[in-house]
mmCIF file of C-alpha atoms in Angstrom:
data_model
loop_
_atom_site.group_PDB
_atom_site.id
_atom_site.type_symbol
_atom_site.label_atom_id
_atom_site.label_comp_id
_atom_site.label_asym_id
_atom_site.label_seq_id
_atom_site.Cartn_x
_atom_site.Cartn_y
_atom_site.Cartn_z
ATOM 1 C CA UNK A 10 0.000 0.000 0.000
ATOM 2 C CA UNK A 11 1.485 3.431 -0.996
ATOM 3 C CA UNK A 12 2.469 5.742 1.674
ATOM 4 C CA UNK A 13 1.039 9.621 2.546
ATOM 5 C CA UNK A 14 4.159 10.371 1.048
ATOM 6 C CA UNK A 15 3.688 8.736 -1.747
ATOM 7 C CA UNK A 16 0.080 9.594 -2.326
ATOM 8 C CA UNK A 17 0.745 13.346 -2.178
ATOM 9 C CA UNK A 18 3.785 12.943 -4.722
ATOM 10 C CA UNK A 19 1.362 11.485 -6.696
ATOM 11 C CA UNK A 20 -1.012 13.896 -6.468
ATOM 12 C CA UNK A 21 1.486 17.002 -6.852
ATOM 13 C CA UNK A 22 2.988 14.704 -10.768
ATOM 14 C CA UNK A 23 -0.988 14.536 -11.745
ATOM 15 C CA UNK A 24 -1.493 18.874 -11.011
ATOM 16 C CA UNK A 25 1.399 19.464 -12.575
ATOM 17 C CA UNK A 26 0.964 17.125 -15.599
ATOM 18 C CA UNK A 27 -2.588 18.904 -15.836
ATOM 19 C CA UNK A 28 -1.183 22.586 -15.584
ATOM 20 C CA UNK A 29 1.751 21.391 -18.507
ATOM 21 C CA UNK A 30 -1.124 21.207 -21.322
ATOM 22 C CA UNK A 31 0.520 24.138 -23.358
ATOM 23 C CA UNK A 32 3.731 23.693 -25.546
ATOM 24 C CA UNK A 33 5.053 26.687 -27.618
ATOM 25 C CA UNK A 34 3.907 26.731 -31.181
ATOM 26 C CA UNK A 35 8.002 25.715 -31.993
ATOM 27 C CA UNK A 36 7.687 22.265 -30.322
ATOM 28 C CA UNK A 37 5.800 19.282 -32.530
ATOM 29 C CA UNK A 38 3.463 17.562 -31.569
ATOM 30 C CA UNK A 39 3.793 13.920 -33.996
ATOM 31 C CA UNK A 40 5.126 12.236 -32.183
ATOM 32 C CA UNK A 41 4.344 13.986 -28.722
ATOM 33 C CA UNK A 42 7.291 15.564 -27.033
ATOM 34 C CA UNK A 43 7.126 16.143 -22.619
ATOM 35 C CA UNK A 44 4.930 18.746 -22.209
ATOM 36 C CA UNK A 45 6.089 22.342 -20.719
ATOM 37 C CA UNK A 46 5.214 25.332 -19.721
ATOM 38 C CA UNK A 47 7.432 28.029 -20.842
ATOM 39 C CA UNK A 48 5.153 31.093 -19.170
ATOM 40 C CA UNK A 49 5.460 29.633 -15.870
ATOM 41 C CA UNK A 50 8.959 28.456 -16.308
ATOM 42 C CA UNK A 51 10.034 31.888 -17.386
ATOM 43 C CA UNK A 52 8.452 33.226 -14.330
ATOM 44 C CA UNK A 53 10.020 30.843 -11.853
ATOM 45 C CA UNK A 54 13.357 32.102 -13.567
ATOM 46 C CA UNK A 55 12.627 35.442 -13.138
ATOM 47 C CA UNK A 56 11.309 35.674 -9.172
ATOM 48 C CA UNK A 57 14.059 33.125 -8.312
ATOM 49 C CA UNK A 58 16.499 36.112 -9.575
ATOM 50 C CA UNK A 59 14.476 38.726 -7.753
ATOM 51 C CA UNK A 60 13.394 40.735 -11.291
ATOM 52 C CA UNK A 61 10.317 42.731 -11.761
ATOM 53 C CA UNK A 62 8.411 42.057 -15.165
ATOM 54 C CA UNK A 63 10.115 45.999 -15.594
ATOM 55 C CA UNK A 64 13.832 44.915 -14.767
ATOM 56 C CA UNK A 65 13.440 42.135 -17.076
ATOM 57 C CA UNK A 66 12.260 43.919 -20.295
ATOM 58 C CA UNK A 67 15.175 46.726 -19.211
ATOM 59 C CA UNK A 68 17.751 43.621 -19.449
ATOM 60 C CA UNK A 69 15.959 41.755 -22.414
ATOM 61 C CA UNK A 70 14.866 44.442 -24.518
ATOM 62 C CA UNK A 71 11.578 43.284 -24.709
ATOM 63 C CA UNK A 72 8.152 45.029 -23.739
ATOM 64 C CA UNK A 73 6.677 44.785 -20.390
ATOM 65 C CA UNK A 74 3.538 43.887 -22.225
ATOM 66 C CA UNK A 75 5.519 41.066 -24.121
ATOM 67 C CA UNK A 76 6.864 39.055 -21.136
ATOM 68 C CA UNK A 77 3.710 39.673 -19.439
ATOM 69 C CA UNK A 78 1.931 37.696 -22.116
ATOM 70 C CA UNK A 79 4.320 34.862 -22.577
ATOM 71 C CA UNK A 80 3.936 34.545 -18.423
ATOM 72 C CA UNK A 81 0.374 34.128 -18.862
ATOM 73 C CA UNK A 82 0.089 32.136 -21.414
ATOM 74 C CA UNK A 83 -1.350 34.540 -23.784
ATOM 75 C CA UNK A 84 0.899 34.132 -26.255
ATOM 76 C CA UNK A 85 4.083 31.809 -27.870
ATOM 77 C CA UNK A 86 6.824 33.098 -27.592
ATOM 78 C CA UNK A 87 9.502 32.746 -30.770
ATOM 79 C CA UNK A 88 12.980 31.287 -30.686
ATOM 80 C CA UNK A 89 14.435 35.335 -31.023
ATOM 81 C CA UNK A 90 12.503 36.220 -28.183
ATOM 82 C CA UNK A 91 13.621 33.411 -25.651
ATOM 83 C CA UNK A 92 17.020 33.450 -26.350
ATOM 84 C CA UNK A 93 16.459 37.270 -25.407
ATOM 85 C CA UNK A 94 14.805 36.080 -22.273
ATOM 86 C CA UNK A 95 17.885 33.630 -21.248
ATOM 87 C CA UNK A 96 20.679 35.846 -22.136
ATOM 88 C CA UNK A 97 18.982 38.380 -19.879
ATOM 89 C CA UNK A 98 18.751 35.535 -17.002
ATOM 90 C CA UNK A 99 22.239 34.207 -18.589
ATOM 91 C CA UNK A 100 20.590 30.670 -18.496
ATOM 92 C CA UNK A 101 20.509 28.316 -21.294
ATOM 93 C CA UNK A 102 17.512 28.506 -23.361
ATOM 94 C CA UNK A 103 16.880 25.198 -23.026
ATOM 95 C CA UNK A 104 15.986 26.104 -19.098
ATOM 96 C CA UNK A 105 12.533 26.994 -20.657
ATOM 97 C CA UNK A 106 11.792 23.421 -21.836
ATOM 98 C CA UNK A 107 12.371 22.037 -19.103
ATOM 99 C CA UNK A 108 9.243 20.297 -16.328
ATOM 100 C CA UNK A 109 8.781 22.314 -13.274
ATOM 101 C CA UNK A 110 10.201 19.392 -11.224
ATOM 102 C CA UNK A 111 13.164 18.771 -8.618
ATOM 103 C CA UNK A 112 16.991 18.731 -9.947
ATOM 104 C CA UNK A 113 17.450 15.404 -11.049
ATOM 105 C CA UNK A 114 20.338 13.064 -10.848
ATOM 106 C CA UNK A 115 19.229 10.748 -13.359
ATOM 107 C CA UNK A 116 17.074 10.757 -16.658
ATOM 108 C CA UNK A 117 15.690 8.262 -18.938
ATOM 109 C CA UNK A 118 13.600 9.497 -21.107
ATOM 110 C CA UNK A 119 11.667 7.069 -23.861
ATOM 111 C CA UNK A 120 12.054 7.605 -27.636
ATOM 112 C CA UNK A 121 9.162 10.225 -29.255
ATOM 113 C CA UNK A 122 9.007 11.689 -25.560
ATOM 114 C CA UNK A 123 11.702 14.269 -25.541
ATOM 115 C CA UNK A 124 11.319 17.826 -25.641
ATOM 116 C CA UNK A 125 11.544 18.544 -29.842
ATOM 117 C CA UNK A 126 12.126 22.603 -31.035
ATOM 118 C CA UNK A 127 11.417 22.764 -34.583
ATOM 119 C CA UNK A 128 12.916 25.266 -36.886
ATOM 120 C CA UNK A 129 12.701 25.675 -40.814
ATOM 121 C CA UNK A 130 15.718 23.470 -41.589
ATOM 122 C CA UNK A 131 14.620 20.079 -39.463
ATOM 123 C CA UNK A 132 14.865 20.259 -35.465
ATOM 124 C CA UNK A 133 16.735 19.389 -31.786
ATOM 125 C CA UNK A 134 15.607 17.299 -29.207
ATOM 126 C CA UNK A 135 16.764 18.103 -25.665
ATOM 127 C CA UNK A 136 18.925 14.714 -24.708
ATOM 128 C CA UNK A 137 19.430 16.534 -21.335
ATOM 129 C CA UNK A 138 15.913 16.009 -20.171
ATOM 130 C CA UNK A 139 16.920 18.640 -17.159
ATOM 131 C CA UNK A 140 20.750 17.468 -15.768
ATOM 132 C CA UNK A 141 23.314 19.099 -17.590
ATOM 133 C CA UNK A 142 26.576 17.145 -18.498
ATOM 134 C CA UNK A 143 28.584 20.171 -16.993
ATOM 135 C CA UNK A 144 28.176 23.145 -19.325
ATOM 136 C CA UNK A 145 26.992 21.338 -22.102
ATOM 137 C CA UNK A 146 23.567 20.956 -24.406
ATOM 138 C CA UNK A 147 23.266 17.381 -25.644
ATOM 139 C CA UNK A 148 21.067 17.602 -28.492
ATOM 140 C CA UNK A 149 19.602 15.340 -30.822
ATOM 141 C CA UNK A 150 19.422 17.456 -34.142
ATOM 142 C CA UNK A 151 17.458 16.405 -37.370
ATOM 143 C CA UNK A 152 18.128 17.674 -40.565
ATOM 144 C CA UNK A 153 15.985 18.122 -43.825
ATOM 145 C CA UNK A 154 17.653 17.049 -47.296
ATOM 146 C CA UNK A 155 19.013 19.952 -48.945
ATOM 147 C CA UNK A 156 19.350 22.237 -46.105
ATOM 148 C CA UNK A 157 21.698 24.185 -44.338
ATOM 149 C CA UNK A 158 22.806 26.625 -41.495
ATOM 150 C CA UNK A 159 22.726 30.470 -41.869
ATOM 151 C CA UNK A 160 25.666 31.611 -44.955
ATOM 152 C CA UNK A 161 27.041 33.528 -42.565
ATOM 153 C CA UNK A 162 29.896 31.203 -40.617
ATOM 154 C CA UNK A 163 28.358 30.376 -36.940
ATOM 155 C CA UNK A 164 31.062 31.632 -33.771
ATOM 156 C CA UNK A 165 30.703 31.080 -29.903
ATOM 157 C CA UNK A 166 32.889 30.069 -27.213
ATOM 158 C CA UNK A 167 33.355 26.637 -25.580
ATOM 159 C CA UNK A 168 33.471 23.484 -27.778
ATOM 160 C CA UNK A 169 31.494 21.725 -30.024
ATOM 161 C CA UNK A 170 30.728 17.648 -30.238
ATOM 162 C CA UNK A 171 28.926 16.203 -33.372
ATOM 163 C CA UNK A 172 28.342 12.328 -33.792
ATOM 164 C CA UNK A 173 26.505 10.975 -36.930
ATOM 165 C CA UNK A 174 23.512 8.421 -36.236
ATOM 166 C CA UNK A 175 21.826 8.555 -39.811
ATOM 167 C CA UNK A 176 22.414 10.298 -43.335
ATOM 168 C CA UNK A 177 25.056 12.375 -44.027
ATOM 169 C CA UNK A 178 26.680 15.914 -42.879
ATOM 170 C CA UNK A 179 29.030 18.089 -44.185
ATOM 171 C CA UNK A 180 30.648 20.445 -41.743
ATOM 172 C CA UNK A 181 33.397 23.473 -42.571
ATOM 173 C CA UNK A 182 35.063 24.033 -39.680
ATOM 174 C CA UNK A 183 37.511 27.021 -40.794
ATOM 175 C CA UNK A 184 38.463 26.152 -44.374
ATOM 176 C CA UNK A 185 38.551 22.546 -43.977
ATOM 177 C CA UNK A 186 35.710 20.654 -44.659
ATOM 178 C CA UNK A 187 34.644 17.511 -43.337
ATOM 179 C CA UNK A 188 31.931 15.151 -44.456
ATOM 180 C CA UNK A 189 30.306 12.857 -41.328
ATOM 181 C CA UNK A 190 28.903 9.563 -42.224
ATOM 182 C CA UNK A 191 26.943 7.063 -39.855
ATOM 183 C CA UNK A 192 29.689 6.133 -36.926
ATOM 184 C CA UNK A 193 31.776 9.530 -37.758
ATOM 185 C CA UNK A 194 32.686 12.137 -35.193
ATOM 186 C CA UNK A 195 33.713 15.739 -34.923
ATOM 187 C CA UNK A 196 34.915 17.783 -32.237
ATOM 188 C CA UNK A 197 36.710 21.247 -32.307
ATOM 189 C CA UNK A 198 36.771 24.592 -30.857
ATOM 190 C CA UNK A 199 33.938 26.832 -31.342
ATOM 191 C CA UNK A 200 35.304 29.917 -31.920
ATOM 192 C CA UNK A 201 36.698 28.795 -35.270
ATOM 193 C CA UNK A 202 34.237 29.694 -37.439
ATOM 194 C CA UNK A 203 32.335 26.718 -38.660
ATOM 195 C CA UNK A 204 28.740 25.776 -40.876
ATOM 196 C CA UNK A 205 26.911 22.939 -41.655
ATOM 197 C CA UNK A 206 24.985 20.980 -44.793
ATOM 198 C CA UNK A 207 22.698 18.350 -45.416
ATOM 199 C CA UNK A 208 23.337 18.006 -49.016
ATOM 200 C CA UNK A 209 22.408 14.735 -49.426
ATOM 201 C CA UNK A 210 18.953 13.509 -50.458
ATOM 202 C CA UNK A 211 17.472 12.048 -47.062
ATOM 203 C CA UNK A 212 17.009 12.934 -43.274
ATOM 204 C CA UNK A 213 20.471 13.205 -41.473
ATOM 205 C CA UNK A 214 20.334 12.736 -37.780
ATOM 206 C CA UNK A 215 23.610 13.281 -34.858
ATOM 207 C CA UNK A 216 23.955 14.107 -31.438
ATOM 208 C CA UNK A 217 25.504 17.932 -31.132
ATOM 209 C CA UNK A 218 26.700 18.226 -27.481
ATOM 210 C CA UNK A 219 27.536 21.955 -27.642
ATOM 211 C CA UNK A 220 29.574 23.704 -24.697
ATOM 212 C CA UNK A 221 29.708 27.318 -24.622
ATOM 213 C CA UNK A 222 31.740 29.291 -21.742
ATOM 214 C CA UNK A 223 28.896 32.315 -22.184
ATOM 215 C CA UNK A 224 25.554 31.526 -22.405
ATOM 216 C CA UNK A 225 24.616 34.984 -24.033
ATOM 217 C CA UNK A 226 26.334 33.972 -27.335
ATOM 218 C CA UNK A 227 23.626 32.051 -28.631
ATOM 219 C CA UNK A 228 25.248 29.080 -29.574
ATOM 220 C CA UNK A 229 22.424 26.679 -29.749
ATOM 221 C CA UNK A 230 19.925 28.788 -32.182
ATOM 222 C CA UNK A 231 22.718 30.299 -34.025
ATOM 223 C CA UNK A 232 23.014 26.770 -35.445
ATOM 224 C CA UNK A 233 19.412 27.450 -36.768
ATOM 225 C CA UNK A 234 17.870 30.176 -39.526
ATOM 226 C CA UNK A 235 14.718 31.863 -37.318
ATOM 227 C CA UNK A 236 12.477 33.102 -39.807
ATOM 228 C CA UNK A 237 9.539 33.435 -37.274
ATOM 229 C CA UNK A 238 8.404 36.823 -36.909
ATOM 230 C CA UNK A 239 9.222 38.643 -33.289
ATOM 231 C CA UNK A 240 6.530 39.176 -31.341
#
C-alpha cells in the first residue's frame, strides 16, 4: 500500500501534468514531445532572480507587455525572443523546456518523448531532459535534405561535439571541410568559425553536445535560420 508520502507525490505529478497542457507553437506535436510550460517556467526564472516584469524587459529588450503575455500564457513566444529572455537571465535557453520538477540526478527518457524545437531546416531534441553534463547541451538534431545553417559562418565560445547516427553531414570548420557519415565524429573549438549541410537527399540525424563558456552567445539557435516573426 502506498504511503502519505507517496500519495501526495502522486497527487502534486498529476497537477502538474494537468497545468503542462501548453507547448510553444516551436515544439511538434507527432510524435508527442514532454509537455512544458514556458510562461510559468520563465516566471520561476525570473522571481528566483528577484526581477520585476520591468527589470526584465530593461535587461531583455523586450516590452513589459511582451513578457507579461508569454507569463500568462497569452501568447508563444519565438525562438528570437527566448534566447532574449535567457541571455537576460544568462541561463541556457533550453531552461525553458524544461518540467517544473526537482533537480534530477538521473534521466531516462523514452524515444518520441523528448522535448523537440522545430525550426525551418529540421529540429533538436533536448537529450538533457533537465541534468546538464557540466556546461553542455546534448542535443539530438534532425536535418531536412538539402538544407543548411545560416551563410554567414556560426562563432561562440566553448566546444562543439557532433556524432553521426543517420544520413550524411558536411561540416566546414575554418576552411577545412569535413563530411560525417553514420559512426563519424567531430569535435573542435567553437570559436573557429564553422557551418553545416545536409546536401544529401534524405534525413540526417547526430547528437551535437555543444559547450559554450557564455551563455549569451547564442550558440544553440545560431546553429538554426529563425524566420519566425518577433513578437
Amino acid at each position: 500500500m502506498a504511503s502519505d508520502n507517496q500519495l501526495r507525490s502522486y497527487r502534486i505529478q498529476n497537477q502538474w501534468r494537468n497545468r503542462l497542457a501548453q507547448l510553444l507553437s516551436h515544439i511538434s506535436s507527432d510524435p508527442p514531445p514532454s509537455e512544458v510550460n514556458v510562461g510559468k517556467r520563465l516566471q520561476e526564472l525570473r522571481i528566483f532572480q528577484g526581477l520585476s516584469l520591468r527589470a526584465l524587459a530593461e535587461l531583455s529588450g523586450l516590452n513589459v507587455n511582451t513578457l507579461s503575455l508569454i507569463e500568462n500564457e497569452k501568447t508563444s513566444p519565438n525562438v528570437s525572443t527566448l534566447q532574449q529572455v535567457a541571455n537576460a537571465l544568462n541561463v541556457p535557453i533550453t531552461a525553458f523546456f524544461q518540467p517544473l520538477t526537482a533537480k534530477k540526478d538521473t534521466v531516462f527518457q523514452k524515444k518520441g518523448q523528448r522535448t523537440q524545437i522545430n525550426f525551418p531546416q529540421g529540429k533538436f531534441e533536448d537529450l538533457g531532459g533537465g541534468l546538464a553534463l557540466g556546461e553542455g547541451t546534448p542535443l539530438l538534431m534532425t536535418l531536412e535534405p538539402d538544407h543548411e545553417s545560416d551563410p554567414d559562418p556560426i562563432v561562440h565560445t566553448g566546444q562543439e561535439f557532433v556524432y553521426c547516427l543517420e544520413g550524411s553531414l558536411a561540416f566546414w570548420v575554418g576552411d577545412r571541410e569535413f563530411v560525417l557519415e553514420p559512426g563519424d565524429s567531430l569535435i573542435f573549438e567553437a570559436h573557429i568559425p564553422h557551418r553545416w549541410e545536409n546536401r544529401g537527399d534524405c534525413i540526417s540525424r547526430s547528437i551535437l553536445i555543444i559547450c559554450p563558456t557564455d551563455f549569451s552567445d547564442r550558440s544553440v539557435t545560431q546553429h538554426f535560420v529563425d524566420q519566425t516573426p518577433n513578437i
